[in-house]
């Protein structure tokens, strides 16, 4: 299920992603999740049924895909914080894929009379940045790239990607990547798995730069050109919705006939205070108010990240439907009023 080329008759297909996994999971477990060195990945071990139900929430809300609960999962992290062997840790990453597949099976059974074969939801393997497992805040600015070799990052990522691929994900999400070196390494590492595709999304510190400071558009284009055969989209996630349009505007101006497919799944815009948690929700515009503007800019994959719930996914999907209806109206009007007619 990937966006197809626009044929002039029908609007482009838009893929609706899920929302913030830990945010929705908190509705089921009643635990404080933020601040844990494993974040929501701990619940693969302690609350697997709640993980399944969280995936189900997003599918019922209208998501076209679900992303595995593995953003902060790693073999070393599970060994250190769950007292597992490396083999058990590897199996737990694979288990995350099985839990997502269970949710998809339950959803397909619930809605078997309404789902067409070409609309079966995808299971996407989450691959968060190296800095996330350090649990020192460096994932937010990419500063670990200044002291960590590319080879160290590669060897850390390889077993978790291998586990996701072995477990049968449909796609990989190389997400919340804050620095150019890691992004380029992941695009190269992806070649070791020639039968899998991925999207690549960056965390950004403002409306021009990724978190480590490099120019978003330059890095995004370089990564796309490094592996266009396996990347399905490039974009941003876990950033403020208000920053997205400026990050994306003009990125495809020099490629009008072969635009890079864009992906966006921002946070709610709230700020995280380590002492008291999430703040300033009342100061944030809802993600859905930006959706049609982003689609006009060429975004073809859209969803939510931190602090977005299943209810937000429903509202995002509604905005996608509204945009497609507007697209049809505008293009039919233009066709009817063109000089040829």
Tab-separated table of N, CA and C in Angstrom, residues 52-173:
chain	number	residue	atom	x	y	z
A	52	UNK	N	-1.128	-4.998	22.063
A	52	UNK	CA	-2.041	-5.394	20.987
A	52	UNK	C	-3.232	-4.441	20.933
A	53	UNK	N	-3.813	-4.142	22.092
A	53	UNK	CA	-4.994	-3.281	22.118
A	53	UNK	C	-4.673	-1.861	21.651
A	54	UNK	N	-3.460	-1.408	21.912
A	54	UNK	CA	-3.067	-0.082	21.441
A	54	UNK	C	-2.994	-0.056	19.920
A	55	UNK	N	-2.384	-1.071	19.339
A	55	UNK	CA	-2.374	-1.169	17.875
A	55	UNK	C	-3.804	-1.200	17.326
A	56	UNK	N	-4.660	-1.956	17.990
A	56	UNK	CA	-6.053	-2.049	17.543
A	56	UNK	C	-6.744	-0.690	17.577
A	57	UNK	N	-6.474	0.102	18.592
A	57	UNK	CA	-7.069	1.436	18.678
A	57	UNK	C	-6.785	2.236	17.412
A	58	UNK	N	-5.554	2.183	16.955
A	58	UNK	CA	-5.169	2.968	15.782
A	58	UNK	C	-5.813	2.425	14.514
A	59	UNK	N	-5.890	1.108	14.396
A	59	UNK	CA	-6.537	0.528	13.222
A	59	UNK	C	-8.016	0.888	13.191
A	60	UNK	N	-8.666	0.788	14.316
A	60	UNK	CA	-10.089	1.145	14.375
A	60	UNK	C	-10.320	2.624	14.097
A	61	UNK	N	-9.303	3.443	14.378
A	61	UNK	CA	-9.413	4.880	14.140
A	61	UNK	C	-9.213	5.244	12.671
A	62	UNK	N	-8.741	4.270	11.879
A	62	UNK	CA	-8.596	4.531	10.449
A	62	UNK	C	-7.176	4.563	9.940
A	63	UNK	N	-6.202	4.150	10.736
A	63	UNK	CA	-4.813	4.110	10.262
A	63	UNK	C	-4.661	3.034	9.193
A	64	UNK	N	-3.880	3.346	8.170
A	64	UNK	CA	-3.593	2.381	7.112
A	64	UNK	C	-2.440	1.469	7.477
A	65	UNK	N	-1.737	1.807	8.550
A	65	UNK	CA	-0.615	0.984	8.986
A	65	UNK	C	-0.420	1.159	10.493
A	66	UNK	N	0.285	0.222	11.082
A	66	UNK	CA	0.657	0.328	12.493
A	66	UNK	C	2.160	0.126	12.608
A	67	UNK	N	2.764	0.912	13.492
A	67	UNK	CA	4.207	0.909	13.675
A	67	UNK	C	4.537	0.140	14.955
A	68	UNK	N	5.448	-0.803	14.864
A	68	UNK	CA	5.759	-1.660	16.007
A	68	UNK	C	6.291	-0.856	17.190
A	69	UNK	N	6.109	-1.410	18.366
A	69	UNK	CA	6.521	-0.755	19.604
A	69	UNK	C	8.005	-1.025	19.872
A	70	UNK	N	8.862	-0.603	18.929
A	70	UNK	CA	10.278	-0.935	19.016
A	70	UNK	C	11.183	0.285	18.867
A	71	UNK	N	10.620	1.470	18.945
A	71	UNK	CA	11.423	2.679	18.778
A	71	UNK	C	12.657	2.654	19.678
A	72	UNK	N	12.476	2.287	20.936
A	72	UNK	CA	13.572	2.299	21.903
A	72	UNK	C	14.004	0.881	22.283
A	73	UNK	N	13.685	-0.074	21.422
A	73	UNK	CA	14.052	-1.470	21.686
A	73	UNK	C	15.417	-1.765	21.089
A	74	UNK	N	16.245	-2.441	21.863
A	74	UNK	CA	17.543	-2.885	21.355
A	74	UNK	C	17.972	-4.107	22.144
A	75	UNK	N	18.836	-4.897	21.548
A	75	UNK	CA	19.331	-6.087	22.237
A	75	UNK	C	20.042	-5.674	23.526
A	76	UNK	N	20.932	-4.704	23.433
A	76	UNK	CA	21.666	-4.274	24.617
A	76	UNK	C	20.779	-3.665	25.679
A	77	UNK	N	19.762	-2.923	25.250
A	77	UNK	CA	18.850	-2.310	26.205
A	77	UNK	C	18.059	-3.329	26.990
A	78	UNK	N	17.596	-4.371	26.315
A	78	UNK	CA	16.836	-5.412	27.011
A	78	UNK	C	17.744	-6.238	27.929
A	79	UNK	N	18.983	-6.466	27.500
A	79	UNK	CA	19.927	-7.182	28.358
A	79	UNK	C	20.153	-6.396	29.652
A	80	UNK	N	20.328	-5.078	29.519
A	80	UNK	CA	20.651	-4.254	30.683
A	80	UNK	C	19.456	-4.026	31.599
A	81	UNK	N	18.302	-3.753	31.022
A	81	UNK	CA	17.174	-3.296	31.836
A	81	UNK	C	16.101	-4.353	32.100
A	82	UNK	N	16.127	-5.466	31.355
A	82	UNK	CA	15.186	-6.552	31.612
A	82	UNK	C	15.892	-7.831	32.052
A	83	UNK	N	17.217	-7.750	32.182
A	83	UNK	CA	18.013	-8.900	32.634
A	83	UNK	C	17.798	-10.107	31.727
A	84	UNK	N	17.757	-9.858	30.419
A	84	UNK	CA	17.584	-10.922	29.440
A	84	UNK	C	18.929	-11.286	28.824
A	85	UNK	N	18.990	-12.459	28.223
A	85	UNK	CA	20.142	-12.815	27.414
A	85	UNK	C	20.022	-12.114	26.064
A	86	UNK	N	21.112	-12.005	25.316
A	86	UNK	CA	21.019	-11.426	23.978
A	86	UNK	C	20.007	-12.157	23.093
A	87	UNK	N	19.941	-13.475	23.222
A	87	UNK	CA	18.992	-14.246	22.410
A	87	UNK	C	17.552	-13.918	22.789
A	88	UNK	N	17.277	-13.823	24.077
A	88	UNK	CA	15.930	-13.458	24.525
A	88	UNK	C	15.571	-12.036	24.093
A	89	UNK	N	16.550	-11.155	24.116
A	89	UNK	CA	16.319	-9.774	23.716
A	89	UNK	C	15.975	-9.685	22.234
A	90	UNK	N	16.700	-10.412	21.423
A	90	UNK	CA	16.421	-10.471	19.981
A	90	UNK	C	15.010	-11.001	19.735
A	91	UNK	N	14.650	-12.056	20.462
A	91	UNK	CA	13.316	-12.645	20.309
A	91	UNK	C	12.217	-11.675	20.730
A	92	UNK	N	12.491	-10.831	21.726
A	92	UNK	CA	11.475	-9.875	22.170
A	92	UNK	C	11.225	-8.814	21.102
A	93	UNK	N	12.259	-8.413	20.372
A	93	UNK	CA	12.048	-7.492	19.255
A	93	UNK	C	11.178	-8.157	18.193
A	94	UNK	N	11.441	-9.416	17.906
A	94	UNK	CA	10.597	-10.146	16.959
A	94	UNK	C	9.170	-10.267	17.492
A	95	UNK	N	9.048	-10.443	18.802
A	95	UNK	CA	7.734	-10.555	19.424
A	95	UNK	C	6.900	-9.289	19.198
A	96	UNK	N	7.553	-8.154	19.150
A	96	UNK	CA	6.838	-6.901	18.897
A	96	UNK	C	6.122	-6.936	17.553
A	97	UNK	N	6.756	-7.545	16.572
A	97	UNK	CA	6.133	-7.679	15.260
A	97	UNK	C	4.936	-8.622	15.341
A	98	UNK	N	5.100	-9.716	16.069
A	98	UNK	CA	3.989	-10.662	16.236
A	98	UNK	C	2.784	-9.998	16.903
A	99	UNK	N	3.028	-9.137	17.891
A	99	UNK	CA	1.928	-8.463	18.574
A	99	UNK	C	1.191	-7.526	17.618
A	100	UNK	N	1.931	-6.838	16.772
A	100	UNK	CA	1.294	-5.975	15.779
A	100	UNK	C	0.488	-6.807	14.779
A	101	UNK	N	1.039	-7.940	14.385
A	101	UNK	CA	0.315	-8.814	13.462
A	101	UNK	C	-0.945	-9.374	14.112
A	102	UNK	N	-0.873	-9.684	15.410
A	102	UNK	CA	-2.083	-10.138	16.115
A	102	UNK	C	-3.172	-9.085	16.055
A	103	UNK	N	-2.777	-7.840	16.281
A	103	UNK	CA	-3.756	-6.753	16.231
A	103	UNK	C	-4.355	-6.639	14.834
A	104	UNK	N	-3.522	-6.753	13.823
A	104	UNK	CA	-4.030	-6.680	12.449
A	104	UNK	C	-5.001	-7.825	12.168
A	105	UNK	N	-4.683	-9.016	12.623
A	105	UNK	CA	-5.585	-10.156	12.411
A	105	UNK	C	-6.926	-9.918	13.090
A	106	UNK	N	-6.901	-9.438	14.325
A	106	UNK	CA	-8.146	-9.154	15.040
A	106	UNK	C	-8.963	-8.083	14.317
A	107	UNK	N	-8.289	-7.068	13.824
A	107	UNK	CA	-8.966	-5.993	13.091
A	107	UNK	C	-9.598	-6.525	11.808
A	108	UNK	N	-8.875	-7.355	11.067
A	108	UNK	CA	-9.407	-7.905	9.822
A	108	UNK	C	-10.594	-8.818	10.085
A	109	UNK	N	-10.571	-9.528	11.201
A	109	UNK	CA	-11.723	-10.362	11.560
A	109	UNK	C	-12.933	-9.504	11.915
A	110	UNK	N	-12.694	-8.405	12.609
A	110	UNK	CA	-13.790	-7.506	12.986
A	110	UNK	C	-14.447	-6.865	11.775
A	111	UNK	N	-13.639	-6.511	10.782
A	111	UNK	CA	-14.131	-5.719	9.652
A	111	UNK	C	-14.021	-6.463	8.328
A	112	UNK	N	-14.110	-7.787	8.383
A	112	UNK	CA	-13.876	-8.587	7.182
A	112	UNK	C	-14.852	-8.275	6.057
A	113	UNK	N	-16.041	-7.791	6.383
A	113	UNK	CA	-17.030	-7.494	5.345
A	113	UNK	C	-16.810	-6.133	4.696
A	114	UNK	N	-15.859	-5.370	5.200
A	114	UNK	CA	-15.700	-3.999	4.717
A	114	UNK	C	-14.322	-3.711	4.127
A	115	UNK	N	-13.367	-4.618	4.300
A	115	UNK	CA	-11.989	-4.339	3.906
A	115	UNK	C	-11.669	-5.051	2.602
A	116	UNK	N	-11.173	-4.289	1.638
A	116	UNK	CA	-10.737	-4.859	0.373
A	116	UNK	C	-9.311	-5.388	0.512
A	117	UNK	N	-8.962	-6.356	-0.335
A	117	UNK	CA	-7.657	-7.001	-0.222
A	117	UNK	C	-6.496	-6.032	-0.375
A	118	UNK	N	-6.697	-4.983	-1.186
A	118	UNK	CA	-5.595	-4.043	-1.406
A	118	UNK	C	-5.508	-2.984	-0.313
A	119	UNK	N	-6.364	-3.090	0.702
A	119	UNK	CA	-6.341	-2.133	1.802
A	119	UNK	C	-6.008	-2.798	3.139
A	120	UNK	N	-5.355	-3.944	3.078
A	120	UNK	CA	-4.930	-4.612	4.314
A	120	UNK	C	-3.834	-3.776	4.968
A	121	UNK	N	-3.977	-3.435	6.241
A	121	UNK	CA	-2.988	-2.568	6.895
A	121	UNK	C	-1.594	-3.182	6.902
A	122	UNK	N	-0.609	-2.307	6.825
A	122	UNK	CA	0.787	-2.730	6.876
A	122	UNK	C	1.283	-2.759	8.314
A	123	UNK	N	2.244	-3.621	8.571
A	123	UNK	CA	2.974	-3.624	9.841
A	123	UNK	C	4.365	-3.069	9.551
A	124	UNK	N	4.687	-1.957	10.213
A	124	UNK	CA	5.917	-1.216	9.938
A	124	UNK	C	6.830	-1.313	11.166
A	125	UNK	N	8.078	-1.676	10.947
A	125	UNK	CA	9.027	-1.842	12.043
A	125	UNK	C	9.691	-0.533	12.425
A	126	UNK	N	9.496	-0.098	13.669
A	126	UNK	CA	10.068	1.162	14.144
A	126	UNK	C	11.550	0.992	14.460
A	127	UNK	N	12.359	1.879	13.893
A	127	UNK	CA	13.794	1.897	14.146
A	127	UNK	C	14.167	3.309	14.592
A	128	UNK	N	14.231	3.513	15.906
A	128	UNK	CA	14.587	4.820	16.441
A	128	UNK	C	16.085	5.038	16.425
A	129	UNK	N	16.545	6.241	16.763
A	129	UNK	CA	17.959	6.579	16.666
A	129	UNK	C	18.809	5.949	17.760
A	130	UNK	N	20.095	5.871	17.487
A	130	UNK	CA	21.057	5.328	18.439
A	130	UNK	C	20.971	6.054	19.784
A	131	UNK	N	20.791	7.351	19.747
A	131	UNK	CA	20.792	8.137	20.972
A	131	UNK	C	19.678	7.803	21.934
A	132	UNK	N	18.582	7.210	21.440
A	132	UNK	CA	17.452	6.923	22.315
A	132	UNK	C	17.835	5.957	23.430
A	133	UNK	N	18.692	4.982	23.125
A	133	UNK	CA	19.023	3.975	24.137
A	133	UNK	C	20.009	4.511	25.175
A	134	UNK	N	20.632	5.654	24.872
A	134	UNK	CA	21.580	6.223	25.833
A	134	UNK	C	20.868	6.836	27.032
A	135	UNK	N	19.626	7.224	26.829
A	135	UNK	CA	18.793	7.760	27.899
A	135	UNK	C	19.463	8.961	28.589
A	136	UNK	N	20.080	9.814	27.765
A	136	UNK	CA	20.743	10.995	28.315
A	136	UNK	C	20.302	12.281	27.620
A	137	UNK	N	19.250	12.184	26.822
A	137	UNK	CA	18.732	13.361	26.137
A	137	UNK	C	19.424	13.657	24.822
A	138	UNK	N	20.481	12.908	24.493
A	138	UNK	CA	21.228	13.231	23.272
A	138	UNK	C	20.457	12.889	21.999
A	139	UNK	N	19.416	12.076	22.121
A	139	UNK	CA	18.603	11.808	20.933
A	139	UNK	C	17.899	13.070	20.444
A	140	UNK	N	17.732	14.065	21.333
A	140	UNK	CA	17.000	15.271	20.969
A	140	UNK	C	17.860	16.302	20.255
A	141	UNK	N	19.185	16.188	20.363
A	141	UNK	CA	20.047	17.128	19.656
A	141	UNK	C	21.094	16.433	18.781
A	142	UNK	N	21.131	15.114	18.822
A	142	UNK	CA	22.073	14.378	17.982
A	142	UNK	C	23.517	14.521	18.397
A	143	UNK	N	23.764	15.022	19.601
A	143	UNK	CA	25.143	15.283	20.033
A	143	UNK	C	25.975	14.017	20.131
A	144	UNK	N	25.345	12.857	20.269
A	144	UNK	CA	26.097	11.610	20.338
A	144	UNK	C	26.881	11.356	19.051
A	145	UNK	N	26.437	11.958	17.955
A	145	UNK	CA	27.151	11.768	16.688
A	145	UNK	C	28.554	12.353	16.732
A	146	UNK	N	28.793	13.283	17.649
A	146	UNK	CA	30.112	13.912	17.755
A	146	UNK	C	31.121	13.018	18.463
A	147	UNK	N	30.632	12.022	19.181
A	147	UNK	CA	31.536	11.175	19.972
A	147	UNK	C	31.385	9.684	19.666
A	148	UNK	N	30.465	9.340	18.771
A	148	UNK	CA	30.187	7.937	18.457
A	148	UNK	C	30.532	7.674	17.005
A	149	UNK	N	31.275	6.628	16.740
A	149	UNK	CA	31.652	6.318	15.357
A	149	UNK	C	30.458	5.782	14.585
A	150	UNK	N	30.497	5.978	13.283
A	150	UNK	CA	29.447	5.445	12.418
A	150	UNK	C	29.396	3.924	12.538
A	151	UNK	N	30.548	3.280	12.665
A	151	UNK	CA	30.574	1.825	12.778
A	151	UNK	C	29.907	1.351	14.059
A	152	UNK	N	30.081	2.080	15.156
A	152	UNK	CA	29.414	1.726	16.405
A	152	UNK	C	27.899	1.809	16.245
A	153	UNK	N	27.437	2.853	15.602
A	153	UNK	CA	26.001	2.992	15.377
A	153	UNK	C	25.487	1.879	14.464
A	154	UNK	N	26.262	1.545	13.446
A	154	UNK	CA	25.854	0.488	12.518
A	154	UNK	C	25.714	-0.855	13.239
A	155	UNK	N	26.682	-1.186	14.061
A	155	UNK	CA	26.645	-2.469	14.765
A	155	UNK	C	25.528	-2.520	15.801
A	156	UNK	N	25.140	-1.371	16.323
A	156	UNK	CA	24.012	-1.324	17.266
A	156	UNK	C	22.691	-1.509	16.546
A	157	UNK	N	22.560	-0.902	15.378
A	157	UNK	CA	21.301	-0.982	14.628
A	157	UNK	C	21.093	-2.345	13.965
A	158	UNK	N	22.178	-2.972	13.511
A	158	UNK	CA	22.029	-4.149	12.655
A	158	UNK	C	21.164	-5.258	13.267
A	159	UNK	N	21.381	-5.699	14.518
A	159	UNK	CA	20.562	-6.806	15.024
A	159	UNK	C	19.095	-6.439	15.198
A	160	UNK	N	18.795	-5.196	15.556
A	160	UNK	CA	17.381	-4.835	15.722
A	160	UNK	C	16.668	-4.790	14.371
A	161	UNK	N	17.355	-4.291	13.342
A	161	UNK	CA	16.763	-4.305	12.001
A	161	UNK	C	16.619	-5.734	11.508
A	162	UNK	N	17.644	-6.544	11.756
A	162	UNK	CA	17.587	-7.951	11.359
A	162	UNK	C	16.392	-8.646	12.004
A	163	UNK	N	16.148	-8.401	13.286
A	163	UNK	CA	15.028	-9.035	13.980
A	163	UNK	C	13.699	-8.607	13.374
A	164	UNK	N	13.544	-7.331	13.075
A	164	UNK	CA	12.303	-6.833	12.489
A	164	UNK	C	12.060	-7.442	11.114
A	165	UNK	N	13.106	-7.501	10.321
A	165	UNK	CA	12.970	-8.069	8.974
A	165	UNK	C	12.676	-9.566	9.059
A	166	UNK	N	13.394	-10.256	9.931
A	166	UNK	CA	13.179	-11.700	10.089
A	166	UNK	C	11.759	-12.004	10.556
A	167	UNK	N	11.195	-11.122	11.376
A	167	UNK	CA	9.842	-11.342	11.891
A	167	UNK	C	8.767	-11.000	10.867
A	168	UNK	N	9.162	-10.381	9.768
A	168	UNK	CA	8.213	-10.204	8.674
A	168	UNK	C	7.500	-8.872	8.603
A	169	UNK	N	8.174	-7.781	8.962
A	169	UNK	CA	7.530	-6.478	8.778
A	169	UNK	C	7.360	-6.200	7.288
A	170	UNK	N	6.377	-5.380	6.970
A	170	UNK	CA	6.129	-5.003	5.580
A	170	UNK	C	7.017	-3.851	5.139
A	171	UNK	N	7.522	-3.090	6.107
A	171	UNK	CA	8.231	-1.854	5.827
A	171	UNK	C	8.989	-1.473	7.093
A	172	UNK	N	10.031	-0.671	6.957
A	172	UNK	CA	10.741	-0.148	8.123
A	172	UNK	C	10.510	1.358	8.236
A	173	UNK	N	10.432	1.847	9.474
A	173	UNK	CA	10.371	3.274	9.752
A	173	UNK	C	11.683	3.682	10.416
